[in-house]
Short mmCIF file of C-alpha atoms in Angstrom, two decimals:
data_model
loop_
_atom_site.label_atom_id
_atom_site.label_comp_id
_atom_site.label_asym_id
_atom_site.label_seq_id
_atom_site.Cartn_x
_atom_site.Cartn_y
_atom_site.Cartn_z
CA MET A 1 201.26 -131.35 37.76
CA ARG A 2 197.46 -131.40 37.51
CA THR A 3 197.38 -135.16 38.17
CA ARG A 4 199.55 -134.75 41.25
CA MET A 5 197.33 -131.91 42.45
CA ARG A 6 194.28 -134.19 42.29
CA ILE A 7 196.08 -136.99 44.14
CA ILE A 8 197.19 -134.62 46.90
CA CYS A 9 193.68 -133.23 47.21
CA ARG A 10 192.10 -136.65 47.69
CA GLY A 11 194.67 -137.60 50.32
CA ALA A 12 194.03 -134.40 52.22
CA ILE A 13 190.27 -134.91 51.98
CA ALA A 14 190.58 -138.35 53.54
CA ALA A 15 192.50 -136.84 56.43
CA VAL A 16 189.86 -134.16 56.92
CA LEU A 17 187.08 -136.74 57.01
CA VAL A 18 188.74 -138.57 59.87
CA ALA A 19 188.14 -135.55 62.10
CA ALA A 20 184.88 -134.20 60.67
CA LEU A 21 181.78 -133.92 62.85
CA VAL A 22 183.59 -134.96 66.04
CA VAL A 23 182.10 -132.06 67.98
CA MET A 24 178.48 -132.74 67.10
CA SER A 25 176.07 -133.38 69.93
CA PRO A 26 176.02 -137.05 70.93
CA ARG A 27 172.49 -136.80 72.30
CA SER A 28 169.17 -137.68 70.73
CA ALA A 29 166.99 -134.80 69.56
CA ALA A 30 164.49 -135.89 72.19
CA THR A 31 166.99 -135.29 75.00
CA GLN A 32 166.99 -131.75 76.36
CA SER A 33 168.88 -132.00 79.66
CA SER A 34 172.62 -131.48 80.15
CA PRO A 35 173.85 -134.32 82.38
CA GLN A 36 177.31 -134.50 83.91
CA PRO A 37 179.91 -136.26 81.71
CA THR A 38 179.98 -140.02 82.12
CA PRO A 39 183.10 -142.22 81.84
CA ILE A 40 181.99 -142.92 78.26
CA ASP A 41 181.73 -139.20 77.52
CA ARG A 42 185.20 -138.66 78.94
CA ALA A 43 186.67 -141.51 76.89
CA LEU A 44 185.16 -140.07 73.71
CA ALA A 45 186.38 -136.57 74.54
CA ALA A 46 189.90 -137.92 75.12
CA GLY A 47 189.91 -139.94 71.90
CA LEU A 48 190.11 -143.25 73.75
CA TRP A 49 188.08 -144.96 71.06
CA ARG A 50 188.80 -148.60 71.92
CA GLU A 51 188.06 -148.00 75.59
CA ALA A 52 184.83 -146.24 74.60
CA VAL A 53 183.79 -149.23 72.47
CA ARG A 54 184.45 -151.57 75.39
CA MET A 55 182.29 -149.51 77.76
CA LEU A 56 179.56 -149.02 75.16
CA ASP A 57 179.46 -152.75 74.45
CA SER A 58 178.71 -153.29 78.15
CA ALA A 59 176.10 -150.54 78.21
CA LEU A 60 174.34 -151.86 75.12
CA ALA A 61 174.32 -155.40 76.48
CA LYS A 62 172.02 -154.03 79.18
CA ALA A 63 170.07 -151.56 77.02
CA PRO A 64 170.42 -152.62 73.35
CA ARG A 65 167.97 -149.99 72.10
CA ASP A 66 169.62 -146.95 73.65
CA ALA A 67 170.00 -144.58 70.69
CA THR A 68 172.65 -142.40 72.30
CA SER A 69 174.89 -145.36 73.13
CA LEU A 70 174.50 -146.69 69.60
CA GLN A 71 175.41 -143.31 68.12
CA GLN A 72 178.41 -142.99 70.42
CA ARG A 73 179.67 -146.45 69.55
CA GLY A 74 179.19 -145.64 65.88
CA ARG A 75 181.39 -142.61 66.32
CA ALA A 76 184.08 -144.65 68.11
CA HIS A 77 184.04 -147.32 65.39
CA ARG A 78 184.24 -144.57 62.77
CA GLU A 79 187.31 -143.05 64.39
CA LEU A 80 188.88 -146.51 64.45
CA GLU A 81 188.07 -146.80 60.73
CA GLU A 82 185.81 -149.77 61.42
CA PHE A 83 183.28 -148.48 58.96
CA GLU A 84 181.02 -151.52 58.68
CA GLN A 85 180.43 -151.54 62.45
CA ALA A 86 180.01 -147.77 62.50
CA LEU A 87 177.41 -147.86 59.74
CA ALA A 88 175.49 -150.60 61.57
CA ASP A 89 175.48 -148.64 64.83
CA TYR A 90 174.33 -145.37 63.25
CA THR A 91 171.59 -147.20 61.35
CA GLN A 92 170.41 -148.95 64.53
CA ALA A 93 170.38 -145.63 66.39
CA LEU A 94 168.15 -144.18 63.67
CA ALA A 95 165.87 -147.23 63.80
CA VAL A 96 165.28 -146.34 67.45
CA ASP A 97 165.05 -142.57 66.95
CA ARG A 98 164.39 -141.35 63.39
CA ARG A 99 164.92 -137.76 64.54
CA PHE A 100 168.46 -138.28 65.84
CA ALA A 101 170.26 -135.60 63.82
CA ALA A 102 173.78 -136.41 65.08
CA ALA A 103 173.39 -140.01 63.91
CA TYR A 104 172.55 -138.79 60.41
CA GLY A 105 175.59 -136.50 60.49
CA GLY A 106 177.92 -139.25 61.67
CA ARG A 107 176.55 -141.75 59.17
CA ALA A 108 177.11 -139.20 56.39
CA ILE A 109 180.83 -139.29 57.14
CA VAL A 110 180.91 -143.08 56.98
CA HIS A 111 179.07 -143.09 53.66
CA GLN A 112 181.61 -140.66 52.21
CA ARG A 113 184.56 -142.61 53.59
CA VAL A 114 183.36 -145.77 51.82
CA GLY A 115 182.57 -143.90 48.61
CA ASN A 116 178.78 -143.70 48.84
CA GLY A 117 178.38 -140.01 48.12
CA LYS A 118 174.67 -140.15 47.27
CA ALA A 119 173.81 -141.66 50.65
CA ALA A 120 176.06 -139.12 52.38
CA PHE A 121 174.18 -136.22 50.78
CA ALA A 122 170.85 -137.79 51.79
CA ASP A 123 171.94 -138.05 55.43
CA ILE A 124 173.18 -134.46 55.44
CA ASP A 125 169.79 -133.35 54.11
CA SER A 126 168.08 -135.32 56.88
CA ALA A 127 170.27 -133.78 59.57
CA ARG A 128 169.54 -130.28 58.27
CA ALA A 129 165.82 -131.00 58.03
CA LEU A 130 165.93 -131.80 61.75
CA GLY A 131 167.40 -128.39 62.50
CA MET A 132 171.10 -129.21 62.65
CA SER A 133 173.10 -126.18 61.52
CA ASP A 134 176.57 -127.30 62.59
CA PRO A 135 179.20 -125.89 60.19
CA GLN A 136 180.73 -129.36 59.95
CA LEU A 137 177.83 -130.31 57.69
CA ASP A 138 179.00 -127.69 55.20
CA LEU A 139 182.53 -129.08 55.44
CA VAL A 140 181.47 -132.65 54.73
CA GLU A 141 179.04 -131.63 52.00
CA GLY A 142 181.73 -129.53 50.34
CA ILE A 143 184.05 -132.52 50.34
CA GLY A 144 181.32 -134.52 48.62
CA TYR A 145 181.01 -131.92 45.88
CA MET A 146 184.78 -131.82 45.50
CA MET A 147 184.88 -135.59 45.08
CA ASN A 148 182.34 -135.09 42.28
CA ASP A 149 184.61 -132.44 40.69
CA ASP A 150 182.05 -129.68 41.27
CA GLY A 151 184.37 -126.89 42.34
CA ALA A 152 181.72 -124.15 42.39
CA LYS A 153 179.38 -125.95 44.79
CA ALA A 154 182.31 -127.15 46.89
CA TRP A 155 183.57 -123.57 47.19
CA ALA A 156 180.16 -122.32 48.32
CA ARG A 157 180.03 -124.90 51.14
CA PHE A 158 183.61 -124.28 52.25
CA ASP A 159 182.96 -120.54 52.15
CA LYS A 160 180.11 -121.00 54.63
CA TYR A 161 182.37 -123.14 56.80
CA VAL A 162 185.27 -120.66 56.98
CA ARG A 163 182.89 -117.82 57.76
CA ALA A 164 181.53 -119.83 60.69
CA VAL A 165 184.89 -121.29 61.81
CA PRO A 166 187.53 -118.78 60.65
CA ASP A 167 190.34 -120.29 62.74
CA ALA A 168 190.09 -123.78 61.19
CA ALA A 169 193.01 -124.28 58.79
CA GLN A 170 191.34 -127.19 57.00
CA GLY A 171 188.46 -124.98 55.88
CA TRP A 172 190.77 -122.46 54.22
CA PHE A 173 192.81 -125.26 52.64
CA LEU A 174 189.72 -126.87 51.14
CA ARG A 175 188.26 -123.55 49.98
CA GLY A 176 191.59 -122.92 48.27
CA ARG A 177 191.34 -126.29 46.54
CA ALA A 178 187.82 -125.52 45.39
CA ALA A 179 188.92 -122.09 44.14
CA GLY A 180 191.71 -123.74 42.18
CA MET A 181 189.27 -126.22 40.65
CA SER A 182 187.13 -123.27 39.54
CA GLY A 183 190.08 -121.47 37.92
CA ARG A 184 190.30 -118.78 40.62
CA THR A 185 194.05 -119.05 41.10
CA ASP A 186 194.49 -115.76 42.95
CA ASP A 187 191.82 -116.73 45.49
CA ALA A 188 193.38 -120.18 45.86
CA GLU A 189 196.80 -118.66 46.68
CA LYS A 190 195.23 -116.41 49.33
CA ASP A 191 193.33 -119.30 50.92
CA PHE A 192 196.40 -121.55 51.04
CA THR A 193 198.23 -118.67 52.72
CA ALA A 194 195.42 -118.38 55.27
CA ALA A 195 195.70 -122.13 55.96
CA ILE A 196 199.47 -121.82 56.47
CA GLU A 197 198.97 -118.88 58.82
CA ARG A 198 196.67 -121.14 60.86
CA ARG A 199 199.39 -123.80 61.08
CA MET A 200 198.08 -126.26 58.49
CA ALA A 201 200.10 -129.44 58.93
CA GLY A 202 201.85 -131.34 56.16
CA PRO A 203 203.57 -130.44 52.88
CA GLU A 204 200.47 -130.48 50.66
CA VAL A 205 199.42 -126.90 51.35
CA TYR A 206 202.87 -125.61 50.35
CA THR A 207 202.93 -127.73 47.19
CA LEU A 208 199.50 -126.49 46.14
CA ARG A 209 200.36 -122.86 46.91
CA ALA A 210 203.50 -123.33 44.82
CA MET A 211 201.35 -124.45 41.89
CA ALA A 212 199.10 -121.43 42.33
CA ARG A 213 202.12 -119.14 42.46
CA VAL A 214 203.53 -120.65 39.28
CA ALA A 215 200.25 -119.80 37.53
CA LEU A 216 200.49 -116.28 38.99
CA LYS A 217 204.10 -115.99 37.69
CA ASN A 218 205.49 -115.68 41.23
CA THR A 219 208.50 -117.92 40.65
CA ALA A 220 210.37 -116.91 43.80
CA GLY A 221 207.34 -117.61 45.98
CA ALA A 222 206.73 -120.94 44.27
CA CYS A 223 210.32 -122.03 44.81
CA ALA A 224 210.14 -121.05 48.47
CA ASP A 225 207.02 -123.16 48.88
CA LEU A 226 208.58 -126.13 47.12
CA ALA A 227 211.57 -125.87 49.46
CA GLN A 228 209.28 -125.93 52.48
CA ALA A 229 207.27 -128.85 51.10
CA ALA A 230 210.53 -130.73 50.53
CA LYS A 231 211.61 -129.95 54.10
CA LEU A 232 208.33 -131.48 55.30
CA GLY A 233 208.96 -134.70 53.39
CA ASP A 234 207.58 -134.18 49.87
CA LYS A 235 210.21 -135.87 47.68
CA ALA A 236 208.51 -134.82 44.44
CA ALA A 237 208.64 -131.18 45.57
CA ALA A 238 212.35 -131.58 46.31
CA THR A 239 212.95 -132.95 42.81
CA THR A 240 210.95 -130.14 41.20
CA ALA A 241 212.77 -127.49 43.22
CA ALA A 242 216.16 -128.97 42.30
CA LYS A 243 215.29 -128.87 38.60
CA ASN A 244 213.61 -125.47 38.45
CA CYS A 245 214.78 -123.32 41.37
CA LYS A 246 218.29 -121.91 41.54
CA SER A 247 218.25 -120.92 45.19
CA PRO A 248 215.02 -121.87 47.03
CA THR A 249 214.34 -119.97 50.20
CA GLN A 250 211.96 -120.32 53.09
CA PRO A 251 208.40 -119.02 52.37
CA ARG A 252 207.27 -115.90 54.07
#
C-alpha cells in the first residue's frame, strides 16, 4: 500500500507541474506599462500553444533578443512538453534580462520536470530575490521537497499556498500528501476531503483518503472511497474493495 501511495503521488505531482506558474506575469521586470492583449497574449491565454509558438517564431525572427517573446515561447514549449526548447528559451530570456523573474519561475518548472531539483530551487530563489511573491512558487517548491521525501518542508510550502489560494484543490491535495508523509494522518484525511469538496479530478484523492481512513480505523469511509476510486477507473481500488469491503457505498 505504501509503494502504491508513492507511485500515485508522483503521478499527481507530474500533473500539477503541467499547470504550475501559468498565471505568472509574462513581462520583464523592467516593463511597467499594461498594454492591450496582443494575438500572442490571446493565444497563450486560450492555451493555443502551437499557434503561440508559430507567432513567437515570427516575432523573434525580427527581434531575436526580445526577452518577453523568449519567455512566452518558453512557456508555450513547456506546455507542449518540449522541455529542451523551453529551457533554451528561458535561458536566452535571462541572458537578455537577468532580472526577469517570470523567466526564472518558468525555468524552475522545466528543471523540476526533467528531474533537476537543485537547479529548480536555485531559480525559485532568484525569482523571490527579485520580489516575486506568487503563491505558485510555494507550490512548485513544495513539490520539490516532496520529491526529496521531505514531508515537513513540503507541508510548510503547501500550507502557504492553500492559505493564499484556498479554492485550489491541488493545494489541499498536496498538503494532504505532505501531512501523510509526516505521519499526520488525521490532517491528511481532512485535506483530502477539502480537495474533494473543491472538485479534485481523478481517483487518486479518493484512494489516498481511503488509506488515511484505514489508518484512522474508519473502515466504512475507506470502503466508500475505494468504491468511488473504482468508479473513476482505479482497477486496483476495485480489487481492494472487492476483497475487503462487504458493501461499499458512495463517499459523503
